[in-house]
Amino acid sequence: MILKQFNNQRPITVGFLVLIALSLWSFSFYNPGADASTVASSIYPWFVNLIEGIPFIQSIAAIVLIIVQAIMINNIINESQLISTKTYIPSLVYIVLMSSTPEMLNFHPGLIGNFFLILMLSRLFKTYRDESSFAKIFDAGLYLGLASTLHFPYILMVAFGWAALSILRSFAWRDWVIFTLGTTIPYCFILTYYYAFDNLTNVSDHFILFAENRVFEDIEIPYYYFPVLILFVGLILLGAKTVFLEWRIGAIKVKKLLSTLIIFSLFSFLVPLLLSELSIMLYTGLAIPLCVYLSNYFINNRKPIVAEVSFFLLLGSIVYLHVVTL
């Protein structure tokens, strides 16, 4: 059984995570995804130019990023006690989510953005009942600022930071100011760069917040996507139900952290809608809270065989989708 192999904290399990990631991303070497620069804003195209020209370098970099992020978020979940046992199942679920469609098997802004968003959440979580946490709040804002330099609409998640601080701590206007100041730091350096090269007039071209024309009409979903979509929707609903039950009986800290993740889910869903081109690559932020919801379902399911079959069907539908799109 797959889940059983990851329901532990043995070091060898990390090797299995690497094998899963390599297996799913092997399809990217045969069928590269869409060009992410067409949906990117801010300085992402500059970043990609640094790793272009070397065969497969983007796929390799993406695999490394996903594995690192999976371990990072697993550590955060275990430390915060967002699941009932210490396990690598959140890492497994995150890798599967980040490899679930052909469009995502590519180096894209969401990959790097998630790295900074995970760091932001980690710092925010650590502010709970910490009276001297100004440095953590500033760091959280800084990580959000860095994420927004790769996908500028993330800047709207400043409002999420304010909401998270209000949930995790008693309200203090200084917290909001410090978080906002941290977010602006990367832009101070960017504006300095543009000013130094006498190019300030073009800075707005790289930081587009609202799309002028939103093209959401005539969206067609190929039939071979439906197995994955149906399984995802069903498992997310079951996971949300499980998390709600855990929220009801959980400690105050767990309730506050789960509430923060729910708000993060809403922002991660709404922010990409600001772009003119609807792309699943920009919804990768949802993988962070969803791996918590799904992991809770898989771990707390009273019938382990049902959880195993559900995960196997999900994994099988993802592999099927990758095969038919080769």
GROMACS .gro file of C-alpha atoms in nm:
model
  326
    1MET     CA    1   0.000   0.000   0.000
    2ILE     CA    2   0.130   0.344  -0.095
    3LEU     CA    3   0.014   0.559   0.196
    4LYS     CA    4   0.137   0.306   0.451
    5GLN     CA    5   0.491   0.342   0.316
    6PHE     CA    6   0.484   0.716   0.390
    7ASN     CA    7   0.302   0.708   0.724
    8ASN     CA    8   0.625   0.733   0.923
    9GLN     CA    9   0.925   0.960   0.979
   10ARG     CA   10   1.202   0.723   0.865
   11PRO     CA   11   1.481   0.895   0.666
   12ILE     CA   12   1.454   0.637   0.387
   13THR     CA   13   1.103   0.766   0.317
   14VAL     CA   14   1.257   1.082   0.172
   15GLY     CA   15   1.413   0.861  -0.094
   16PHE     CA   16   1.068   0.730  -0.185
   17LEU     CA   17   0.945   1.089  -0.214
   18VAL     CA   18   1.224   1.160  -0.461
   19LEU     CA   19   1.127   0.852  -0.665
   20ILE     CA   20   0.762   0.963  -0.678
   21ALA     CA   21   0.862   1.312  -0.791
   22LEU     CA   22   1.100   1.178  -1.057
   23SER     CA   23   0.838   0.933  -1.184
   24LEU     CA   24   0.568   1.197  -1.225
   25TRP     CA   25   0.803   1.458  -1.370
   26SER     CA   26   0.957   1.212  -1.615
   27PHE     CA   27   0.668   1.303  -1.846
   28SER     CA   28   0.803   1.659  -1.866
   29PHE     CA   29   1.109   1.536  -2.056
   30TYR     CA   30   0.883   1.404  -2.333
   31ASN     CA   31   0.609   1.663  -2.327
   32PRO     CA   32   0.717   2.004  -2.188
   33GLY     CA   33   0.432   2.213  -2.051
   34ALA     CA   34   0.317   2.552  -2.172
   35ASP     CA   35   0.555   2.845  -2.174
   36ALA     CA   36   0.506   2.999  -1.832
   37SER     CA   37   0.638   3.337  -1.944
   38THR     CA   38   0.308   3.398  -2.121
   39VAL     CA   39   0.128   3.410  -1.787
   40ALA     CA   40   0.405   3.561  -1.582
   41SER     CA   41   0.433   3.914  -1.455
   42SER     CA   42   0.705   4.101  -1.269
   43ILE     CA   43   1.064   3.980  -1.291
   44TYR     CA   44   0.997   3.610  -1.354
   45PRO     CA   45   1.112   3.620  -1.721
   46TRP     CA   46   1.447   3.761  -1.604
   47PHE     CA   47   1.485   3.471  -1.363
   48VAL     CA   48   1.408   3.212  -1.630
   49ASN     CA   49   1.671   3.361  -1.860
   50LEU     CA   50   1.933   3.261  -1.604
   51ILE     CA   51   1.860   2.889  -1.644
   52GLU     CA   52   1.773   2.869  -2.013
   53GLY     CA   53   1.997   2.702  -2.267
   54ILE     CA   54   2.090   2.390  -2.069
   55PRO     CA   55   1.889   2.078  -2.168
   56PHE     CA   56   1.634   1.970  -1.905
   57ILE     CA   57   1.768   2.223  -1.652
   58GLN     CA   58   1.423   2.373  -1.593
   59SER     CA   59   1.264   2.034  -1.522
   60ILE     CA   60   1.548   1.936  -1.289
   61ALA     CA   61   1.525   2.270  -1.105
   62ALA     CA   62   1.148   2.225  -1.073
   63ILE     CA   63   1.185   1.874  -0.928
   64VAL     CA   64   1.439   1.996  -0.671
   65LEU     CA   65   1.214   2.287  -0.573
   66ILE     CA   66   0.908   2.066  -0.528
   67ILE     CA   67   1.094   1.811  -0.314
   68VAL     CA   68   1.242   2.085  -0.094
   69GLN     CA   69   0.902   2.253  -0.058
   70ALA     CA   70   0.735   1.920   0.023
   71ILE     CA   71   0.978   1.859   0.310
   72MET     CA   72   0.945   2.220   0.430
   73ILE     CA   73   0.568   2.209   0.446
   74ASN     CA   74   0.579   1.863   0.606
   75ASN     CA   75   0.798   1.999   0.886
   76ILE     CA   76   0.565   2.296   0.938
   77ILE     CA   77   0.259   2.070   0.955
   78ASN     CA   78   0.424   1.832   1.201
   79GLU     CA   79   0.558   2.112   1.422
   80SER     CA   80   0.221   2.288   1.425
   81GLN     CA   81   0.033   1.962   1.495
   82LEU     CA   82  -0.203   2.022   1.204
   83ILE     CA   83  -0.226   1.646   1.163
   84SER     CA   84  -0.260   1.386   1.436
   85THR     CA   85   0.063   1.192   1.368
   86LYS     CA   86   0.412   1.270   1.245
   87THR     CA   87   0.430   1.140   0.893
   88TYR     CA   88   0.555   1.212   0.541
   89ILE     CA   89   0.208   1.186   0.389
   90PRO     CA   90   0.176   1.569   0.354
   91SER     CA   91   0.499   1.568   0.151
   92LEU     CA   92   0.364   1.292  -0.071
   93VAL     CA   93   0.033   1.471  -0.124
   94TYR     CA   94   0.210   1.801  -0.202
   95ILE     CA   95   0.430   1.637  -0.466
   96VAL     CA   96   0.127   1.473  -0.627
   97LEU     CA   97  -0.069   1.800  -0.628
   98MET     CA   98   0.221   1.991  -0.784
   99SER     CA   99   0.254   1.728  -1.057
  100SER     CA  100  -0.113   1.665  -1.126
  101THR     CA  101  -0.157   1.813  -1.476
  102PRO     CA  102   0.062   1.840  -1.788
  103GLU     CA  103   0.054   2.221  -1.761
  104MET     CA  104   0.220   2.204  -1.421
  105LEU     CA  105   0.510   1.990  -1.543
  106ASN     CA  106   0.706   2.300  -1.627
  107PHE     CA  107   0.915   2.563  -1.454
  108HIS     CA  108   0.664   2.839  -1.374
  109PRO     CA  109   0.615   3.135  -1.136
  110GLY     CA  110   0.406   2.933  -0.892
  111LEU     CA  111   0.698   2.699  -0.820
  112ILE     CA  112   0.921   2.974  -0.687
  113GLY     CA  113   0.629   3.167  -0.542
  114ASN     CA  114   0.526   2.868  -0.330
  115PHE     CA  115   0.875   2.852  -0.181
  116PHE     CA  116   0.836   3.204  -0.041
  117LEU     CA  117   0.470   3.153   0.055
  118ILE     CA  118   0.564   2.847   0.262
  119LEU     CA  119   0.833   3.050   0.436
  120MET     CA  120   0.581   3.328   0.498
  121LEU     CA  121   0.332   3.086   0.656
  122SER     CA  122   0.605   2.933   0.870
  123ARG     CA  123   0.701   3.272   1.012
  124LEU     CA  124   0.338   3.374   1.066
  125PHE     CA  125   0.259   3.050   1.249
  126LYS     CA  126   0.550   3.111   1.485
  127THR     CA  127   0.405   3.446   1.591
  128TYR     CA  128   0.127   3.270   1.783
  129ARG     CA  129   0.151   3.375   2.149
  130ASP     CA  130   0.495   3.524   2.088
  131GLU     CA  131   0.507   3.873   2.235
  132SER     CA  132   0.846   3.956   2.081
  133SER     CA  133   0.779   3.852   1.724
  134PHE     CA  134   0.836   4.172   1.527
  135ALA     CA  135   1.129   4.011   1.345
  136LYS     CA  136   0.913   3.713   1.242
  137ILE     CA  137   0.637   3.944   1.119
  138PHE     CA  138   0.887   4.147   0.916
  139ASP     CA  139   1.034   3.828   0.768
  140ALA     CA  140   0.686   3.707   0.671
  141GLY     CA  141   0.621   4.034   0.488
  142LEU     CA  142   0.960   4.013   0.317
  143TYR     CA  143   0.887   3.662   0.188
  144LEU     CA  144   0.552   3.777   0.053
  145GLY     CA  145   0.724   4.070  -0.117
  146LEU     CA  146   0.971   3.832  -0.283
  147ALA     CA  147   0.685   3.608  -0.400
  148SER     CA  148   0.505   3.908  -0.549
  149THR     CA  149   0.812   4.009  -0.750
  150LEU     CA  150   0.763   3.684  -0.942
  151HIS     CA  151   0.384   3.711  -0.972
  152PHE     CA  152   0.278   4.066  -0.889
  153PRO     CA  153  -0.090   3.999  -0.798
  154TYR     CA  154   0.045   3.816  -0.491
  155ILE     CA  155   0.092   4.167  -0.350
  156LEU     CA  156  -0.280   4.159  -0.268
  157MET     CA  157  -0.204   3.887  -0.014
  158VAL     CA  158  -0.087   4.164   0.215
  159ALA     CA  159  -0.451   4.162   0.322
  160PHE     CA  160  -0.412   3.792   0.405
  161GLY     CA  161  -0.113   3.877   0.623
  162TRP     CA  162  -0.319   4.132   0.814
  163ALA     CA  163  -0.602   3.880   0.859
  164ALA     CA  164  -0.358   3.608   0.971
  165LEU     CA  165  -0.199   3.837   1.229
  166SER     CA  166  -0.543   3.930   1.361
  167ILE     CA  167  -0.629   3.561   1.402
  168LEU     CA  168  -0.299   3.444   1.550
  169ARG     CA  169  -0.240   3.745   1.776
  170SER     CA  170  -0.437   4.013   1.951
  171PHE     CA  171  -0.488   4.309   1.718
  172ALA     CA  172  -0.199   4.557   1.707
  173TRP     CA  173  -0.158   4.813   1.432
  174ARG     CA  174   0.221   4.787   1.464
  175ASP     CA  175   0.205   4.427   1.341
  176TRP     CA  176   0.026   4.536   1.026
  177VAL     CA  177   0.275   4.817   0.961
  178ILE     CA  178   0.578   4.592   1.013
  179PHE     CA  179   0.435   4.324   0.783
  180THR     CA  180   0.364   4.584   0.514
  181LEU     CA  181   0.712   4.736   0.545
  182GLY     CA  182   0.866   4.392   0.499
  183THR     CA  183   0.665   4.346   0.181
  184THR     CA  184   0.798   4.670   0.031
  185ILE     CA  185   1.169   4.592   0.082
  186PRO     CA  186   1.221   4.396  -0.246
  187TYR     CA  187   1.059   4.681  -0.439
  188CYS     CA  188   1.302   4.932  -0.288
  189PHE     CA  189   1.587   4.735  -0.446
  190ILE     CA  190   1.401   4.695  -0.776
  191LEU     CA  191   1.325   5.067  -0.801
  192THR     CA  192   1.686   5.145  -0.715
  193TYR     CA  193   1.798   4.919  -0.999
  194TYR     CA  194   1.564   5.085  -1.248
  195TYR     CA  195   1.670   5.429  -1.128
  196ALA     CA  196   2.040   5.345  -1.156
  197PHE     CA  197   1.993   5.245  -1.520
  198ASP     CA  198   1.763   5.540  -1.594
  199ASN     CA  199   1.472   5.309  -1.676
  200LEU     CA  200   1.204   5.410  -1.426
  201THR     CA  201   0.955   5.486  -1.703
  202ASN     CA  202   0.938   5.114  -1.791
  203VAL     CA  203   0.900   4.977  -1.440
  204SER     CA  204   0.520   4.967  -1.463
  205ASP     CA  205   0.540   4.726  -1.759
  206HIS     CA  206   0.675   4.456  -1.529
  207PHE     CA  207   0.427   4.504  -1.245
  208ILE     CA  208   0.072   4.463  -1.373
  209LEU     CA  209  -0.190   4.414  -1.106
  210PHE     CA  210  -0.526   4.410  -1.282
  211ALA     CA  211  -0.565   4.262  -1.629
  212GLU     CA  212  -0.726   4.492  -1.884
  213ASN     CA  213  -0.908   4.210  -2.060
  214ARG     CA  214  -1.006   3.894  -1.881
  215VAL     CA  215  -1.046   3.603  -2.118
  216PHE     CA  216  -1.246   3.342  -1.930
  217GLU     CA  217  -1.503   3.267  -2.198
  218ASP     CA  218  -1.514   2.955  -2.409
  219ILE     CA  219  -1.302   2.757  -2.165
  220GLU     CA  220  -1.306   2.398  -2.283
  221ILE     CA  221  -1.195   2.113  -2.060
  222PRO     CA  222  -1.089   1.800  -2.253
  223TYR     CA  223  -1.269   1.481  -2.151
  224TYR     CA  224  -0.950   1.316  -2.024
  225TYR     CA  225  -0.924   1.578  -1.747
  226PHE     CA  226  -1.254   1.473  -1.590
  227PRO     CA  227  -1.130   1.169  -1.392
  228VAL     CA  228  -0.869   1.386  -1.218
  229LEU     CA  229  -1.113   1.672  -1.160
  230ILE     CA  230  -1.386   1.447  -1.020
  231LEU     CA  231  -1.144   1.274  -0.782
  232PHE     CA  232  -0.992   1.605  -0.674
  233VAL     CA  233  -1.329   1.763  -0.600
  234GLY     CA  234  -1.449   1.457  -0.410
  235LEU     CA  235  -1.132   1.423  -0.202
  236ILE     CA  236  -1.118   1.796  -0.129
  237LEU     CA  237  -1.475   1.788   0.002
  238LEU     CA  238  -1.397   1.485   0.218
  239GLY     CA  239  -1.076   1.650   0.334
  240ALA     CA  240  -1.260   1.972   0.420
  241LYS     CA  241  -1.511   1.772   0.624
  242THR     CA  242  -1.230   1.595   0.811
  243VAL     CA  243  -1.052   1.924   0.882
  244PHE     CA  244  -1.376   2.076   1.011
  245LEU     CA  245  -1.418   1.786   1.253
  246GLU     CA  246  -1.056   1.824   1.364
  247TRP     CA  247  -1.113   2.198   1.405
  248ARG     CA  248  -1.411   2.137   1.634
  249ILE     CA  249  -1.217   1.914   1.876
  250GLY     CA  250  -0.871   2.067   1.832
  251ALA     CA  251  -0.678   2.291   2.068
  252ILE     CA  252  -0.709   2.668   2.035
  253LYS     CA  253  -0.374   2.690   1.855
  254VAL     CA  254  -0.478   2.429   1.598
  255LYS     CA  255  -0.809   2.609   1.542
  256LYS     CA  256  -0.632   2.939   1.477
  257LEU     CA  257  -0.377   2.783   1.240
  258LEU     CA  258  -0.648   2.600   1.045
  259SER     CA  259  -0.853   2.921   1.024
  260THR     CA  260  -0.546   3.096   0.885
  261LEU     CA  261  -0.504   2.824   0.621
  262ILE     CA  262  -0.869   2.856   0.518
  263ILE     CA  263  -0.824   3.229   0.455
  264PHE     CA  264  -0.501   3.153   0.270
  265SER     CA  265  -0.699   2.911   0.049
  266LEU     CA  266  -0.946   3.186  -0.042
  267PHE     CA  267  -0.672   3.430  -0.138
  268SER     CA  268  -0.482   3.163  -0.335
  269PHE     CA  269  -0.798   3.097  -0.534
  270LEU     CA  270  -0.900   3.458  -0.595
  271VAL     CA  271  -0.567   3.627  -0.672
  272PRO     CA  272  -0.496   3.444  -1.005
  273LEU     CA  273  -0.836   3.555  -1.136
  274LEU     CA  274  -0.685   3.901  -1.186
  275LEU     CA  275  -0.483   3.780  -1.483
  276SER     CA  276  -0.617   3.793  -1.836
  277GLU     CA  277  -0.521   3.431  -1.904
  278LEU     CA  278  -0.660   3.166  -1.674
  279SER     CA  279  -0.380   2.919  -1.607
  280ILE     CA  280  -0.367   2.634  -1.359
  281MET     CA  281   0.003   2.709  -1.309
  282LEU     CA  282  -0.092   3.015  -1.106
  283TYR     CA  283  -0.315   2.817  -0.870
  284THR     CA  284  -0.024   2.625  -0.722
  285GLY     CA  285  -0.058   2.823  -0.398
  286LEU     CA  286  -0.367   2.612  -0.328
  287ALA     CA  287  -0.146   2.304  -0.302
  288ILE     CA  288  -0.020   2.429   0.036
  289PRO     CA  289  -0.353   2.421   0.226
  290LEU     CA  290  -0.493   2.135   0.017
  291CYS     CA  291  -0.213   1.903   0.124
  292VAL     CA  292  -0.323   1.967   0.484
  293TYR     CA  293  -0.688   1.890   0.405
  294LEU     CA  294  -0.615   1.575   0.204
  295SER     CA  295  -0.352   1.448   0.448
  296ASN     CA  296  -0.602   1.477   0.732
  297TYR     CA  297  -0.850   1.272   0.531
  298PHE     CA  298  -0.599   1.000   0.443
  299ILE     CA  299  -0.456   0.976   0.796
  300ASN     CA  300  -0.779   0.999   0.996
  301ASN     CA  301  -0.990   0.775   0.774
  302ARG     CA  302  -1.128   0.496   0.991
  303LYS     CA  303  -1.101   0.257   0.698
  304PRO     CA  304  -0.737   0.264   0.581
  305ILE     CA  305  -0.821   0.056   0.276
  306VAL     CA  306  -1.063   0.327   0.158
  307ALA     CA  307  -0.791   0.591   0.195
  308GLU     CA  308  -0.544   0.370   0.006
  309VAL     CA  309  -0.787   0.305  -0.278
  310SER     CA  310  -0.878   0.676  -0.299
  311PHE     CA  311  -0.514   0.778  -0.324
  312PHE     CA  312  -0.437   0.502  -0.574
  313LEU     CA  313  -0.725   0.615  -0.797
  314LEU     CA  314  -0.606   0.976  -0.777
  315LEU     CA  315  -0.250   0.881  -0.864
  316GLY     CA  316  -0.370   0.652  -1.143
  317SER     CA  317  -0.589   0.924  -1.296
  318ILE     CA  318  -0.294   1.165  -1.292
  319VAL     CA  319  -0.067   0.914  -1.467
  320TYR     CA  320  -0.345   0.846  -1.721
  321LEU     CA  321  -0.376   1.220  -1.790
  322HIS     CA  322  -0.002   1.254  -1.847
  323VAL     CA  323   0.005   0.950  -2.077
  324VAL     CA  324  -0.284   1.057  -2.302
  325THR     CA  325  -0.134   1.406  -2.346
  326LEU     CA  326   0.209   1.284  -2.458
   0.00000   0.00000   0.00000
